[in-house]
Coordinates of C-alpha atoms and ligand atoms in Angstrom, one line a residue:
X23 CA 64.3 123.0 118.8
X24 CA 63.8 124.2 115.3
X25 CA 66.7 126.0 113.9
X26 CA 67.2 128.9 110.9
X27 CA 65.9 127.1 107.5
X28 CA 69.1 126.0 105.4
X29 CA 68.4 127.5 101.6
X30 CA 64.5 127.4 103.0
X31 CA 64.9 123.3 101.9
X32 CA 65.2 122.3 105.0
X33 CA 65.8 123.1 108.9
X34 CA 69.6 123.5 110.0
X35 CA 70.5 120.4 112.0
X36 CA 72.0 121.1 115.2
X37 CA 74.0 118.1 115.1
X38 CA 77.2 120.1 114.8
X39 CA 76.1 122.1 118.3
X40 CA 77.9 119.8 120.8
X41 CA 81.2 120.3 121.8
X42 CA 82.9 116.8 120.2
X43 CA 86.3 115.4 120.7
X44 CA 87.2 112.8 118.6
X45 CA 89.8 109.7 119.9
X46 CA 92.2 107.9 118.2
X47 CA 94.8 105.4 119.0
X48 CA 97.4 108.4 118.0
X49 CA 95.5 111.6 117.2
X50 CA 92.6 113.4 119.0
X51 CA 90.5 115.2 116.4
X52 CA 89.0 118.7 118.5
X53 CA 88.0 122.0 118.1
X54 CA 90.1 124.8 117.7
X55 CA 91.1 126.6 120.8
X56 CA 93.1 129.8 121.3
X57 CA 96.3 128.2 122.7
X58 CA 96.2 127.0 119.2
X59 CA 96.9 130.4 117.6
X60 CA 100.6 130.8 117.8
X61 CA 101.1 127.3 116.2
X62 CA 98.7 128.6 113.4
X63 CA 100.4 131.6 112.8
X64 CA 103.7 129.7 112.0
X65 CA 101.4 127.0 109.9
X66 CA 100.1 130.3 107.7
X67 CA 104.0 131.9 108.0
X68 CA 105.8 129.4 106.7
X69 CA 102.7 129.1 103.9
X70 CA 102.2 125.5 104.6
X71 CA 98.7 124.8 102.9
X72 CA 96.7 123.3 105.2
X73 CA 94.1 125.3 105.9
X74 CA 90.3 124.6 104.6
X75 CA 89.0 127.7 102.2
X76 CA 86.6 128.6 104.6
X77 CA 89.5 129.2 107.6
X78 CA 89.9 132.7 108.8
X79 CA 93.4 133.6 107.4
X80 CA 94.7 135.3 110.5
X81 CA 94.0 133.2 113.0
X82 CA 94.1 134.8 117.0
X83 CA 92.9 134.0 120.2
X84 CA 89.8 136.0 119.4
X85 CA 89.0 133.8 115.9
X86 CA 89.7 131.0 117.8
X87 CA 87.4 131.7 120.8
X88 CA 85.3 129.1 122.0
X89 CA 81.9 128.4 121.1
X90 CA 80.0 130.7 120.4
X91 CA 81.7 133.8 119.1
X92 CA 85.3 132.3 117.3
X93 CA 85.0 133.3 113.6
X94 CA 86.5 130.0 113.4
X95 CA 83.4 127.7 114.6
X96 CA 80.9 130.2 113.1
X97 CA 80.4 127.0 110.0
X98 CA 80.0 124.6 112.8
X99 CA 76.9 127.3 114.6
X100 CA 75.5 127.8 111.2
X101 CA 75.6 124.2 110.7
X102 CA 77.1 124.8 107.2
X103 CA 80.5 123.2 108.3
X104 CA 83.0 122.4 111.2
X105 CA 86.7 122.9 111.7
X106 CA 88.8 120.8 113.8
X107 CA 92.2 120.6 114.9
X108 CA 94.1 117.6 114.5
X109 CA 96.8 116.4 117.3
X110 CA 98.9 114.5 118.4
X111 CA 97.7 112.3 121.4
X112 CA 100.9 111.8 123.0
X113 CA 102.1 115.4 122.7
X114 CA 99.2 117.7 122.3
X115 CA 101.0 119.2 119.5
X116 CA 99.3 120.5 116.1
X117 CA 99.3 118.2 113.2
X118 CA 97.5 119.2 110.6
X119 CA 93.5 120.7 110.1
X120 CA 90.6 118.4 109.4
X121 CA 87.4 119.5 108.5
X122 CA 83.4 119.3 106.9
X123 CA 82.4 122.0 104.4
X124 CA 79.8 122.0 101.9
X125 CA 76.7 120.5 104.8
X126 CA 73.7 120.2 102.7
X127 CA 71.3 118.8 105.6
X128 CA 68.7 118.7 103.1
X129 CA 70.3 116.1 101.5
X130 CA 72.4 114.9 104.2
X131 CA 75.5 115.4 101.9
X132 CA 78.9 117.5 102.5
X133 CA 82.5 117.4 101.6
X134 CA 85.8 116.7 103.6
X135 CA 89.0 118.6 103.7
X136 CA 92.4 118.1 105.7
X137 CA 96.2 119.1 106.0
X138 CA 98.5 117.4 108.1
X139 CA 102.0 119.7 108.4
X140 CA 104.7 118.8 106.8
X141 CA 106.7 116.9 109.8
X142 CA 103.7 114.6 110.5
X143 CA 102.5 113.0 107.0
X144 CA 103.2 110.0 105.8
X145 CA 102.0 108.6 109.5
X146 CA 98.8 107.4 109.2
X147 CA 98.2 110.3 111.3
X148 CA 95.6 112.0 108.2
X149 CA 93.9 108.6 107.8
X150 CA 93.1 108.0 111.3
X151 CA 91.7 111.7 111.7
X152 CA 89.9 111.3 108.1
X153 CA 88.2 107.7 109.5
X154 CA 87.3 109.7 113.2
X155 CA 85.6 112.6 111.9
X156 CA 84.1 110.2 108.5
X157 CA 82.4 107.9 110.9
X158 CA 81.4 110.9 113.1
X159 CA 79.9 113.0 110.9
X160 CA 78.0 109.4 109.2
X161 CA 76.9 108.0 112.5
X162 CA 76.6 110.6 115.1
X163 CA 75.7 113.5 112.5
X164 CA 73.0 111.6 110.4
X165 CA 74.7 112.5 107.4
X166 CA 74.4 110.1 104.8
X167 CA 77.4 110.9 102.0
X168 CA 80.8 112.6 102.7
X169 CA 82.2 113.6 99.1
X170 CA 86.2 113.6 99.3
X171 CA 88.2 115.3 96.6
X172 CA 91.7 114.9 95.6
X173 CA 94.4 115.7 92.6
X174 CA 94.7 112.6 90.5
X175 CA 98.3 113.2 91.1
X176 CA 98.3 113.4 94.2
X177 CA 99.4 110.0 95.5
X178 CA 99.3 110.7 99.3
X179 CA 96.3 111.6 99.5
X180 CA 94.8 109.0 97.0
X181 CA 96.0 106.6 99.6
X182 CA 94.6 108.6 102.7
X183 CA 91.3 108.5 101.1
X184 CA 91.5 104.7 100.5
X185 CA 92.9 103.5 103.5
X186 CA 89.8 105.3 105.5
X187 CA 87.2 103.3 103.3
X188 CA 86.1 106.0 100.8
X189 CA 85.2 104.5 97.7
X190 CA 86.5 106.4 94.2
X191 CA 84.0 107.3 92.2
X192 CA 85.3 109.0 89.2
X193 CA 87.2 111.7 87.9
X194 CA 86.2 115.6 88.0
X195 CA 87.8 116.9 84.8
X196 CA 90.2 120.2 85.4
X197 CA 88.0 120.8 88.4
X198 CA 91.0 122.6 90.5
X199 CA 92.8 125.3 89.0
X200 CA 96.7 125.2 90.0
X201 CA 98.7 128.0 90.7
X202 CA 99.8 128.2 87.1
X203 CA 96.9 129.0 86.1
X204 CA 96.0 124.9 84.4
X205 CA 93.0 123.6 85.6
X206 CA 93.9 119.6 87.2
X207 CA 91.5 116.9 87.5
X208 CA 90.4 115.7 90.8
X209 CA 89.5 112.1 92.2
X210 CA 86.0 112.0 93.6
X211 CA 85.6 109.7 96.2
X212 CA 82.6 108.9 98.5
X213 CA 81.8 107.1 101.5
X214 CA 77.9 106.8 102.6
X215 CA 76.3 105.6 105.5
X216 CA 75.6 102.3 104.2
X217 CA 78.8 101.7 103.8
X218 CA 80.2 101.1 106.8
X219 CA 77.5 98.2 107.8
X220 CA 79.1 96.7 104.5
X221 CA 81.5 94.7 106.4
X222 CA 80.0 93.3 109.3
X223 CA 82.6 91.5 111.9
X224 CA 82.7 88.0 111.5
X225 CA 82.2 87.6 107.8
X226 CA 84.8 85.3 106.4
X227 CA 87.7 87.2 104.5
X228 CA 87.7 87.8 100.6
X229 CA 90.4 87.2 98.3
X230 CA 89.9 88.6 95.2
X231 CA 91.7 87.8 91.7
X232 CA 92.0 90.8 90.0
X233 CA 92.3 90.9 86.4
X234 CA 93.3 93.9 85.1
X235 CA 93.3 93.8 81.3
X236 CA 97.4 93.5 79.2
X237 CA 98.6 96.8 80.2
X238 CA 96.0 99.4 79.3
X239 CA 94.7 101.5 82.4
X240 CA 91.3 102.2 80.5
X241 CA 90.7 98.3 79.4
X242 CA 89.5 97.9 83.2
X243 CA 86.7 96.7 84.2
X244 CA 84.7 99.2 86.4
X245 CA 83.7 95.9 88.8
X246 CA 87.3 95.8 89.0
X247 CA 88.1 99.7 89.7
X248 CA 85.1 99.5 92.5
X249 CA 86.9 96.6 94.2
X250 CA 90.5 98.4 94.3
X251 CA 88.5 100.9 96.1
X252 CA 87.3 98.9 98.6
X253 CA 90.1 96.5 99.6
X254 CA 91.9 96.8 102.4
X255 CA 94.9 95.5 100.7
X256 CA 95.9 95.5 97.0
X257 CA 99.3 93.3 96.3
X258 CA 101.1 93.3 92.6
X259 CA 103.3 90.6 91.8
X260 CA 107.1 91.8 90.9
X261 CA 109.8 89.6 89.7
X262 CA 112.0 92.0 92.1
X263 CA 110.8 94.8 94.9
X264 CA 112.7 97.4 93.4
X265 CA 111.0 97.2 89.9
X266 CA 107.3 98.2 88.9
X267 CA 105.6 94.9 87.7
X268 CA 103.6 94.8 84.6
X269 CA 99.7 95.0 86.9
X270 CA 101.2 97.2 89.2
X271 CA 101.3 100.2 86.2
X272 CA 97.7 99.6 85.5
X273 CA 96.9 99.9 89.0
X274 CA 98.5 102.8 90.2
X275 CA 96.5 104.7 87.7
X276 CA 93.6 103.7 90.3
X277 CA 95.0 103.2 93.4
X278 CA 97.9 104.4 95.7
X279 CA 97.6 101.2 98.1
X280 CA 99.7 99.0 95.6
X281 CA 101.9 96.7 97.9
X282 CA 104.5 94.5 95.8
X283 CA 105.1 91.1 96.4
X284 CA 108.1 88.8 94.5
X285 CA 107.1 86.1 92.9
X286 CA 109.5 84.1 90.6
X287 CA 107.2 85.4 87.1
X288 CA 110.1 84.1 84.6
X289 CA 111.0 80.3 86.2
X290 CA 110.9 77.6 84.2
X291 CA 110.9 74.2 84.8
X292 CA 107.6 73.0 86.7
X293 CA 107.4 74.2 90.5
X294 CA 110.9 75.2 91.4
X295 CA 112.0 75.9 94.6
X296 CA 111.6 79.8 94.2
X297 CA 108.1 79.7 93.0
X298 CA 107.3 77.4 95.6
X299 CA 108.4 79.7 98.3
X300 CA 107.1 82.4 96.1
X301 CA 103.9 81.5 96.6
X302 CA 104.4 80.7 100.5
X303 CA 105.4 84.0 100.9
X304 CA 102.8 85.7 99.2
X305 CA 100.3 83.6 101.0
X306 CA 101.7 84.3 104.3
X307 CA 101.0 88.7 103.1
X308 CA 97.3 87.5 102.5
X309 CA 96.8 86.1 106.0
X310 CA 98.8 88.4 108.1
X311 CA 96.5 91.0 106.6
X312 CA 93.4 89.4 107.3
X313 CA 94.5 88.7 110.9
X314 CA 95.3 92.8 111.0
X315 CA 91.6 92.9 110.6
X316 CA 91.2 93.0 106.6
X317 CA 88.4 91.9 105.3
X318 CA 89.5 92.4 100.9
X319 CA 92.6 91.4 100.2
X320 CA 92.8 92.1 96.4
X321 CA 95.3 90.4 94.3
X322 CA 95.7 91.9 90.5
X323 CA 96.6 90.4 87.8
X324 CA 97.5 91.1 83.9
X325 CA 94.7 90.0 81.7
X326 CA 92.3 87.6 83.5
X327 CA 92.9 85.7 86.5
X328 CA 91.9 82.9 85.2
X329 CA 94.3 82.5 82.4
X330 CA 97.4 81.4 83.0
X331 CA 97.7 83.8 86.3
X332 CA 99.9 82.8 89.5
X333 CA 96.9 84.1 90.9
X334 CA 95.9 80.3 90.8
X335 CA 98.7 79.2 93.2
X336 CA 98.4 82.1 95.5
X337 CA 94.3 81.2 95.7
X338 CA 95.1 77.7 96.5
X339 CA 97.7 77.9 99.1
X340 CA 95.3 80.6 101.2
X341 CA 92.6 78.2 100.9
X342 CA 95.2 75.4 102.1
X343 CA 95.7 77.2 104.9
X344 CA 92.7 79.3 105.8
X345 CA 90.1 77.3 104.5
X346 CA 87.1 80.1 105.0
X347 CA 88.6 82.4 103.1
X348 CA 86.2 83.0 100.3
X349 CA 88.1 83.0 96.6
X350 CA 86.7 85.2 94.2
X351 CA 87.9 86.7 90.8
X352 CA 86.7 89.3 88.6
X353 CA 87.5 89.2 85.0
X354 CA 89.9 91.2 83.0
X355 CA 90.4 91.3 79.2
X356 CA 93.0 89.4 77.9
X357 CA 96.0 89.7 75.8
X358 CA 94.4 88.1 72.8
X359 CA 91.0 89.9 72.8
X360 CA 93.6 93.7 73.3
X361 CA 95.2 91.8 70.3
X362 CA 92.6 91.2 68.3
X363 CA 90.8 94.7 69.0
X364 CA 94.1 96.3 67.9
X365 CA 95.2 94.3 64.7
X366 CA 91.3 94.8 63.6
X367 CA 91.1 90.7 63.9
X368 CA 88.2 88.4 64.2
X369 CA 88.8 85.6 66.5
X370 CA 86.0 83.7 65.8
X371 CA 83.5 83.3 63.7
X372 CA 80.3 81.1 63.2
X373 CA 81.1 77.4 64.1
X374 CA 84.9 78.5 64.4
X375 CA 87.2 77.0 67.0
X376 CA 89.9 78.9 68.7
X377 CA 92.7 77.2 70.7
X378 CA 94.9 79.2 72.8
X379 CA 98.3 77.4 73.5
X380 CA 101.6 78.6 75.5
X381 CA 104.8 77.8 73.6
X382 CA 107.0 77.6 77.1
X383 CA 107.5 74.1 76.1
X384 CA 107.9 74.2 72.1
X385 CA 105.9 74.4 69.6
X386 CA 104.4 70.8 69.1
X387 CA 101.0 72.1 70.6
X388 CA 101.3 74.9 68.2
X389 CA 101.4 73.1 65.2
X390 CA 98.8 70.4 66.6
X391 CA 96.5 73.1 67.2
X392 CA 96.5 74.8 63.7
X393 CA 95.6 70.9 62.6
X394 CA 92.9 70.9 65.5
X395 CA 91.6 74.2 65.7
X396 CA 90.3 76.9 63.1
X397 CA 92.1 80.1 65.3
X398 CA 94.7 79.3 67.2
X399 CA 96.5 81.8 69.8
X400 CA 99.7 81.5 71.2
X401 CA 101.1 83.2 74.2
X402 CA 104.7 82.9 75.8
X403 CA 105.8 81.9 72.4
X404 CA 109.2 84.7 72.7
X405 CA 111.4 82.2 73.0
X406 CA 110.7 79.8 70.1
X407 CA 109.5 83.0 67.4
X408 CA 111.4 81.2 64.9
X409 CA 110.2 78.1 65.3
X410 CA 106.8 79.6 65.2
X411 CA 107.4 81.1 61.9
X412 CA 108.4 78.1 60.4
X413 CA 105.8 76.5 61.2
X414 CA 102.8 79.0 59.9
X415 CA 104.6 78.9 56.5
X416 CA 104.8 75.2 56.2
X417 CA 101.4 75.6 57.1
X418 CA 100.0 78.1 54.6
X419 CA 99.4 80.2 57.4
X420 CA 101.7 83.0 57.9
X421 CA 99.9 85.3 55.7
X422 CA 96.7 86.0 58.0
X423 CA 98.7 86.0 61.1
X424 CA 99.3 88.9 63.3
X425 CA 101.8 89.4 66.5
X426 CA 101.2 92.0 69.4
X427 CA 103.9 93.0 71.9
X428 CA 103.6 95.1 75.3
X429 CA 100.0 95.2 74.4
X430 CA 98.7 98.9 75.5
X431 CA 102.0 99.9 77.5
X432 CA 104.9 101.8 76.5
X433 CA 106.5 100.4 73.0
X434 CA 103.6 98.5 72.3
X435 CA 104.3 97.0 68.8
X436 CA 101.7 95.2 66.7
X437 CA 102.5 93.8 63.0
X438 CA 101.9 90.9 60.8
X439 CA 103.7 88.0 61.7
X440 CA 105.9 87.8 58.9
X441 CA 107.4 90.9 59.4
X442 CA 108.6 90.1 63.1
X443 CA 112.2 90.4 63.1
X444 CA 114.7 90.0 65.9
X445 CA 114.2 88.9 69.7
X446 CA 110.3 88.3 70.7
X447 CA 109.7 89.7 74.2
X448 CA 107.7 87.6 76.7
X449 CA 104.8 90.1 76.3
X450 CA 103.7 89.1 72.9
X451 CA 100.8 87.3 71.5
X452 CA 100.3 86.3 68.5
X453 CA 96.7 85.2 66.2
X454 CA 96.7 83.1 63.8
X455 CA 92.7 83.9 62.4
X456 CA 90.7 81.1 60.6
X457 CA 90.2 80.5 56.9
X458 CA 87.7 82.7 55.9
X459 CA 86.7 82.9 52.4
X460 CA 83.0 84.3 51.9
X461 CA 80.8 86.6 54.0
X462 CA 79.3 84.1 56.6
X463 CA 81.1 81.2 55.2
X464 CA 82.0 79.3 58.8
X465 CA 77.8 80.1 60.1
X466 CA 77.1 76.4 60.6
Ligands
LIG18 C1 101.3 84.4 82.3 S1 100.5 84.7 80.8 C2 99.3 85.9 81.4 C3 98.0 85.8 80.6 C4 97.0 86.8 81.1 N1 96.5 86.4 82.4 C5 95.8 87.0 80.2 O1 94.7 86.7 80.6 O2 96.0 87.4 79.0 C6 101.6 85.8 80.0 C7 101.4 85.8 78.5 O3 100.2 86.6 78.2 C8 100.4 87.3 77.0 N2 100.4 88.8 77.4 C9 100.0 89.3 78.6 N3 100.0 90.6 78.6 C10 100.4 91.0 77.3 C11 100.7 92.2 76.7 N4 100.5 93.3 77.4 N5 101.1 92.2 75.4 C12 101.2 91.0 74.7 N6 101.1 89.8 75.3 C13 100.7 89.8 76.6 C14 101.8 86.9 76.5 O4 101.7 85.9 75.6 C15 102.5 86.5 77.8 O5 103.6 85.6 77.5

């Protein structure tokens, strides 16, 4: 039957009429009932903030009431909104508030809020209420976008938001206004309809090489971005688990689903033992997540993935092992190309050549590349700086050249070769540009 007109754009879907409890393995997502009002009253005394805007703020028995007359589920008769109580399966106890606000059934949109109290976050508890009521509202509801926002800084709930499958879309500028009075910027995330038919069971599982540029969050690809979204599982390589690795800072500034795994970055000598069992290791993550059901495992990576990246070994020992498993990378900008945008150089020009060469086993290939090639860029060349100095002035060379170290992260130092003084980190990259004399000169 036809209900009030919503806005007059539209009739008021009834779809939020029925009674609905909501199952999980841990939590049952229901409406609010008036048992529930003493545990409320302590949630709003003791000033825990989990209650949705639209929430009567002293909740009773009567606000409570069951359909029809509860102040509480007036949204949910309007069909502007529900509220639901989120518990604890096992117990029965209260843990947290879960809700739809916003309802725009004239364009089958509406936003999501929750709270989980204190004692019960960091549980899973939130996502598995946020992925009940998401996939509720999407496939019992007819709504076709749920719109989730949270603080940038707000890592918790970044994470919620990911695990459940919503997508981020972007940033709302100072869209929340703190207590202090400073407006804070929000994630937006979304997750539609289609969505959920993305993954169908059966398809093989993805691996996905990550690149995610030298160090600089906004030198990202938005392919890349869209990706950490969706996977189910995002690892960082780490030389050790107790220390942020070099990717890992680019992605949290995208993701809270960073998981760490060691791998033996700074060996040298061929494949040692460590890296060997490094890579085992890592492997061994990949496929215990896709037999937990993930379909994306994404692996990031500084620069690209397909330059000089362990993401290489990790690729081939899945594929050893789990031969569906479909490899793909996605691009990332690369040390020397951050480099070369920074020092305001040219890597290449008309018919120019550019060879890139690591220095992890001396500098012969340097110096046989500045014979062979017209630009030459050297990476990992920390250890044999002097060497490499040497060399560009026997070469007439050290003039143009220009080094970059912890490209876009903090202490990032970028100067003309002949002034580098002093120990080389690891991080640094070095151009040595072409001879150019004339506008055009190297157009063949
Ligand atoms: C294992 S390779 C990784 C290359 C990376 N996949 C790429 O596409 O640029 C490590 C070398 O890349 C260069 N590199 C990577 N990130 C850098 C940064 N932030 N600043 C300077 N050099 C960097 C350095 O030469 C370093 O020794």
């Amino acid at each position: 039957m036809p209900m009030t007109s919503n806005n007059g754009t539209g009739p008021v879907k009834s779809a939020f009429r029925e009674p609905v409890r909501l199952e999980g393995e841990r939590v049952v997502v229901r409406p609010f009932e008036p048992d529930d009002a003493a545990a409320l009253v302590d949630v709003v005394r003791a000033g825990e903030d989990i209650l949705p805007p639209t929430f009567p703020r002293e909740p009773s028995p009567e606000t409570l009431a069951p359909w029809p007359d509860g102040e509480v589920h007036l949204p949910q008769r309007e069909g502007t909104g529900v509220h639901f109580a989120v518990t604890d399966r096992a117990t029965g106890v209260l843990a947290g508030t879960i809700g739809l606000f916003r309802v725009d059934w004239s364009q089958l949109t509406c936003e999501v809020g929750y709270g989980m109290r204190p004692s019960w976050r960091g549980r899973g508890y939130a996502t598995e209420a946020l992925t009940l009521v998401s996939r509720w509202a999407l496939r019992a509801c007819g709504l076709h976008r749920i719109e989730l926002r949270a603080l940038t800084t707000d890592r918790a709930s970044l994470r919620v938001a990911e695990k459940s499958g919503f997508r981020r879309e972007g940033v709302a500028r100072g869209a929340e206004r703190g207590p202090d009075g400073e407006q804070r910027d929000q994630a937006v995330f979304g997750l539609l309809r289609p969505d959920l038919d993305d993954a169908p069971p059966g398809r093989p599982p993805r691996l996905v090489g990550l690149g995610v540029g030298p160090g600089d969050p906004e030198l990202v690809t938005a392919k890349a971005v869209r990706i950490l979204g969706e996977a189910d599982v995002v690892l960082v390589p780490v030389m050790s688990l107790d220390e942020e690795g070099r990717a890992e800072s680019v992605v949290r500034a995208y993701t809270g689903k960073a998981e760490r795994v060691v791998f033996a970055l700074n060996d040298r000598g061929g494949v040692t033992g460590r890296r060997a069992a490094a890579w085992d290791r890592a492997a061994d993550r990949v496929l215990r997540a896709f037999a937990d059901g993930a379909r994306t495992v994404a692996f990031a990576t500084i620069g690209d993935p397909n330059v000089y990246s362990t993401f290489t070994y990790l690729a081939q020992t899945v594929r050893e092992r789990r031969p569906d498993t479909v490899v793909e990378t996605v691009p990332g900008i690369t040390a020397m190309q951050d480099l070369a945008a920074r020092s305001g150089t040219v890597l290449a020009e008309g018919a120019e050549s550019v060879g890139l060469v690591p220095l992890t086993g001396g500098v012969a290939a340097f110096r046989a590349a500045l014979d062979a090639c017209d630009t030459v860029v050297a990476y990992k060349f920390g250890s044999v700086a002097d060497e490499v100095i040497g060399t560009l002035k026997d070469a007439g060379r050290l003039d143009d050249a220009v080094c970059g170290a912890r490209l876009g992260l903090p202490g990032e130092d970028v100067r003309p070769a002949r002034d580098l003084a002093g120990p080389v980190p690891y991080l640094s990259t070095l151009i040595v540009p072409g001879r150019r004399t004339t506008r055009g000169g190297k157009i063949a």
